[in-house]
Short mmCIF file of C-alpha atoms in Angstrom, two decimals:
data_model
loop_
_atom_site.label_atom_id
_atom_site.label_comp_id
_atom_site.label_asym_id
_atom_site.label_seq_id
_atom_site.Cartn_x
_atom_site.Cartn_y
_atom_site.Cartn_z
CA MET A 5 -31.20 5.57 6.36
CA TYR A 6 -27.63 6.53 5.13
CA ARG A 7 -25.42 4.31 3.60
CA VAL A 8 -21.13 4.42 4.85
CA ARG A 9 -19.57 3.24 1.60
CA VAL A 10 -16.15 1.44 2.15
CA ARG A 11 -13.28 1.15 -0.05
CA SER A 12 -11.36 -2.20 0.10
CA VAL A 13 -8.10 -1.70 0.15
CA PRO A 14 -5.78 -3.82 -2.79
CA PRO A 15 -3.79 -6.18 -1.10
CA VAL A 16 -0.52 -4.90 -3.08
CA VAL A 17 -1.74 -1.62 -0.43
CA LEU A 18 -1.14 -3.44 2.25
CA ALA A 19 1.70 -5.70 1.33
CA LEU A 20 3.54 -2.12 0.66
CA ARG A 21 2.06 -0.50 3.76
CA ARG A 22 3.72 -3.51 6.15
CA PHE A 23 7.74 -2.59 4.89
CA PRO A 24 10.08 -0.26 6.54
CA ASN A 25 8.96 3.84 6.17
CA PRO A 26 12.42 5.54 7.12
CA ARG A 27 12.34 8.79 7.40
CA LEU A 28 16.71 9.58 6.70
CA THR A 29 17.96 13.22 6.59
CA GLY A 30 20.07 14.49 3.79
CA ILE A 31 22.98 13.19 5.56
CA GLY A 32 21.51 10.47 6.78
CA ALA A 33 20.80 9.27 3.64
CA GLY A 34 23.41 10.23 2.10
CA LEU A 35 25.31 7.71 4.28
CA PHE A 36 23.07 5.09 3.69
CA ALA A 37 23.61 5.17 0.16
CA ALA A 38 26.89 4.96 0.69
CA LEU A 39 27.55 2.42 2.68
CA THR A 40 24.99 -0.30 1.04
CA MET A 41 26.74 0.89 -2.52
CA PHE A 42 30.01 0.06 -0.64
CA VAL A 43 28.55 -3.05 0.67
CA LEU A 44 27.31 -4.42 -1.93
CA ALA A 45 30.29 -3.66 -4.31
CA CYS A 46 32.73 -5.88 -1.62
CA LEU A 47 29.59 -8.75 -2.04
CA ASP A 48 29.78 -8.13 -6.33
CA ARG A 49 33.59 -8.22 -5.86
CA LEU A 50 33.50 -11.73 -3.75
CA LEU A 51 30.51 -13.30 -4.83
CA PHE A 52 30.97 -11.71 -9.02
CA ASP A 53 34.70 -11.01 -9.48
CA SER A 54 33.86 -7.14 -9.95
CA SER A 55 31.08 -7.67 -12.43
CA GLU A 56 29.97 -4.13 -14.11
CA LEU A 57 26.40 -5.27 -14.91
CA VAL A 58 25.51 -6.81 -11.08
CA TYR A 59 26.51 -3.14 -9.47
CA GLY A 60 24.64 -1.32 -11.54
CA LEU A 61 21.92 -3.25 -11.40
CA LEU A 62 21.71 -2.95 -7.62
CA PHE A 63 22.08 0.78 -7.94
CA LEU A 64 19.09 1.57 -9.42
CA PRO A 65 17.20 -0.24 -5.93
CA VAL A 66 19.57 1.77 -3.75
CA SER A 67 18.21 4.96 -5.63
CA ALA A 68 15.38 4.22 -5.69
CA LEU A 69 15.60 4.04 -1.91
CA THR A 70 16.63 6.67 -1.19
CA ALA A 71 15.07 8.96 -2.67
CA LEU A 72 11.61 7.56 -0.96
CA TRP A 73 13.51 7.37 2.19
CA VAL A 74 14.91 11.28 2.99
CA ARG A 75 12.57 13.25 4.57
CA PRO A 76 10.27 15.60 2.77
CA ALA A 77 12.68 18.69 3.29
CA ASP A 78 15.56 17.11 2.48
CA LEU A 79 14.16 15.80 -0.48
CA VAL A 80 16.78 18.15 -1.98
CA THR A 81 19.48 15.73 -1.87
CA ALA A 82 18.39 12.84 -3.25
CA PRO A 83 19.99 13.17 -6.34
CA ILE A 84 23.07 14.67 -5.31
CA SER A 85 24.08 12.20 -2.62
CA VAL A 86 23.37 9.43 -4.74
CA PRO A 87 26.06 9.36 -7.20
CA ILE A 88 28.24 9.99 -4.43
CA ALA A 89 26.99 7.34 -3.25
CA PHE A 90 27.81 5.27 -6.66
CA ALA A 91 31.21 6.78 -6.63
CA VAL A 92 32.15 5.15 -3.39
CA GLY A 93 31.09 1.45 -4.68
CA VAL A 94 32.78 1.87 -7.07
CA PHE A 95 35.57 1.72 -5.68
CA PRO A 96 36.36 -1.60 -4.55
CA ILE A 97 35.76 -2.94 -7.82
CA SER A 98 37.20 -0.77 -10.06
CA GLY A 99 40.26 -2.82 -10.21
CA GLY A 100 43.05 -0.11 -10.25
CA SER A 101 46.56 -1.34 -10.04
CA GLU A 102 49.21 -1.38 -7.62
CA GLY A 103 49.94 3.00 -5.65
CA LEU A 104 47.46 6.03 -5.24
CA GLY A 105 47.73 7.08 -8.72
CA GLY A 106 46.73 3.65 -10.40
CA GLN A 107 44.05 3.47 -8.05
CA ILE A 108 42.57 6.75 -8.53
CA MET A 109 43.14 5.65 -12.61
CA GLY A 110 40.87 2.76 -12.02
CA LEU A 111 38.41 4.42 -9.97
CA VAL A 112 38.09 7.70 -13.04
CA THR A 113 37.74 5.02 -15.59
CA ALA A 114 35.31 2.72 -13.99
CA LEU A 115 33.30 5.84 -13.22
CA ALA A 116 33.58 6.40 -16.99
CA VAL A 117 32.40 2.60 -18.21
CA HIS A 118 29.40 3.21 -15.99
CA ALA A 119 28.00 6.58 -16.77
CA GLY A 120 24.99 5.39 -17.99
CA TRP A 121 23.82 2.97 -14.64
CA LEU A 122 24.89 6.75 -12.97
CA TYR A 123 22.90 8.71 -15.18
CA GLY A 124 20.02 5.69 -14.93
CA GLY A 125 20.34 5.99 -11.26
CA THR A 126 20.42 9.68 -10.39
CA LEU A 127 17.58 9.98 -12.79
CA ILE A 128 15.77 7.31 -10.90
CA ALA A 129 16.20 8.86 -7.34
CA GLY A 130 15.49 12.87 -9.28
CA LEU A 131 11.77 11.35 -10.49
CA ILE A 132 10.81 9.89 -7.18
CA ALA A 133 12.41 12.95 -5.34
CA SER A 134 10.67 15.52 -7.95
CA VAL A 135 6.76 13.37 -7.66
CA ARG A 136 7.40 13.28 -3.65
CA LYS A 137 7.52 17.12 -3.91
CA VAL A 138 5.26 18.05 -5.79
CA ARG A 139 2.28 15.78 -4.07
CA GLN A 140 3.92 17.51 -0.77
CA MET A 141 3.28 21.06 -2.45
CA ARG A 142 -0.36 19.75 -3.81
CA ALA A 143 -1.65 18.28 -0.13
CA ARG A 144 -0.45 21.86 1.90
CA ARG A 145 -2.79 23.70 -1.63
CA ARG A 146 -5.43 21.44 -0.31
CA TYR A 147 -4.91 22.31 3.62
CA VAL A 148 -4.85 25.91 3.06
CA LEU A 149 -7.32 25.75 1.51
CA ALA A 150 -8.99 23.47 3.59
CA GLN A 151 -8.29 25.43 6.93
CA GLY A 152 -10.00 28.25 4.68
CA ARG A 153 -7.15 30.76 4.27
CA GLY A 154 -6.74 30.52 0.22
CA VAL A 155 -8.63 33.20 -1.54
CA ALA A 156 -11.51 32.19 -3.28
CA PRO A 157 -12.04 31.61 -6.67
CA ALA A 158 -14.39 34.96 -8.40
CA SER A 159 -17.44 33.03 -8.87
CA GLU A 160 -17.07 31.88 -5.45
CA ARG A 161 -17.25 35.35 -3.83
CA ALA A 162 -20.85 36.73 -2.44
CA PRO A 163 -22.18 39.21 -4.94
CA ARG A 164 -22.94 43.26 -3.36
CA THR A 165 -25.68 43.79 -2.35
CA ALA A 166 -28.02 46.19 -3.20
CA ALA A 167 -27.73 47.95 -0.40
CA ALA A 168 -23.76 47.59 -0.24
CA SER A 169 -23.63 49.10 -3.64
CA ALA A 170 -26.49 52.23 -2.90
CA ALA A 171 -23.93 52.98 -0.03
CA ALA A 172 -20.92 53.35 -1.91
CA ALA A 173 -23.17 55.46 -4.34
CA ALA A 174 -23.50 57.61 -1.78
CA LYS A 175 -20.31 58.65 -0.66
CA PRO A 176 -19.61 61.73 -0.65
CA VAL A 177 -17.12 63.57 -3.08
CA ARG A 178 -13.72 65.43 -2.70
CA ALA A 179 -12.62 68.92 -3.15
CA GLY A 180 -11.34 68.81 -6.51
CA ALA A 181 -11.93 65.14 -7.45
CA GLY A 182 -15.34 66.61 -9.75
CA GLY A 183 -13.22 68.40 -12.77
CA ALA A 184 -13.52 66.79 -16.10
CA GLY A 185 -14.55 63.18 -15.19
CA GLY A 186 -17.69 64.28 -13.72
CA ALA A 187 -18.48 63.62 -9.49
CA GLY A 188 -17.56 60.13 -9.88
CA ALA A 189 -13.53 60.74 -11.24
CA VAL A 190 -11.11 59.79 -8.76
CA ALA A 191 -8.41 63.14 -7.56
CA ARG A 192 -5.03 61.77 -9.00
CA ARG A 193 -1.99 62.97 -6.97
CA PRO A 194 0.32 64.79 -8.06
CA GLN A 195 3.97 62.94 -9.22
CA ARG A 196 7.08 63.91 -7.89
CA PRO A 197 9.97 64.95 -9.82
#
C-alpha cells in the first residue's frame, strides 16, 4: 500500500494567493506607477501638507507592486518606469514658485532632495525583477530538461558497447592515412593559403 504525502499550505501563502495578480505590459506598468504616484502625491498634499517622508514611504510599495505585476516578457521595464513615476508624482508636492521656470526648478530641487527614496524604490523594483527573471530562467531550464531536449550529463550517457567499439575499430582506413602515425592516424586536409 502506498501512502500519499500531502503538503499543507501555510495560511500566509493562502492569503497571499487571494491578492490580485495582474500581468501588466511594460507600458501598463509604467502608467499604473505614474498614475498611482500622482494620486498619492495629491493626497499627500491635501492630507499631510506635502510631506516628503510620506511620499517616499508610499513610493516603496508602489515600486514593489510595479515589479511584481509586470508580465515576465516586460520585466526589464519595471526599474525603468519606476523613476519616471516618481518624477511624475513629485510634481504636485514640489512646491515651486509661480511660472513655468519656477515649477521646473521646484521639480528639479525635489528630485535632488528625494534622491534617496528614488534610488531605494528603483533598487527594490530592480531586485524583484531580477529575482523573477532568475526564477523564470530556472523554470524554463527545468521544463526543457523534463522534455528531454537537454543534453544529458556525461555520467548519464550510455557507455559504448563492446560490439560498437569493435565495429569502430574495424573501419577501413583511407589510402594515404597510414603515414607515420600508423593505421589509426587521421588524415589531415591541406591548409589553404
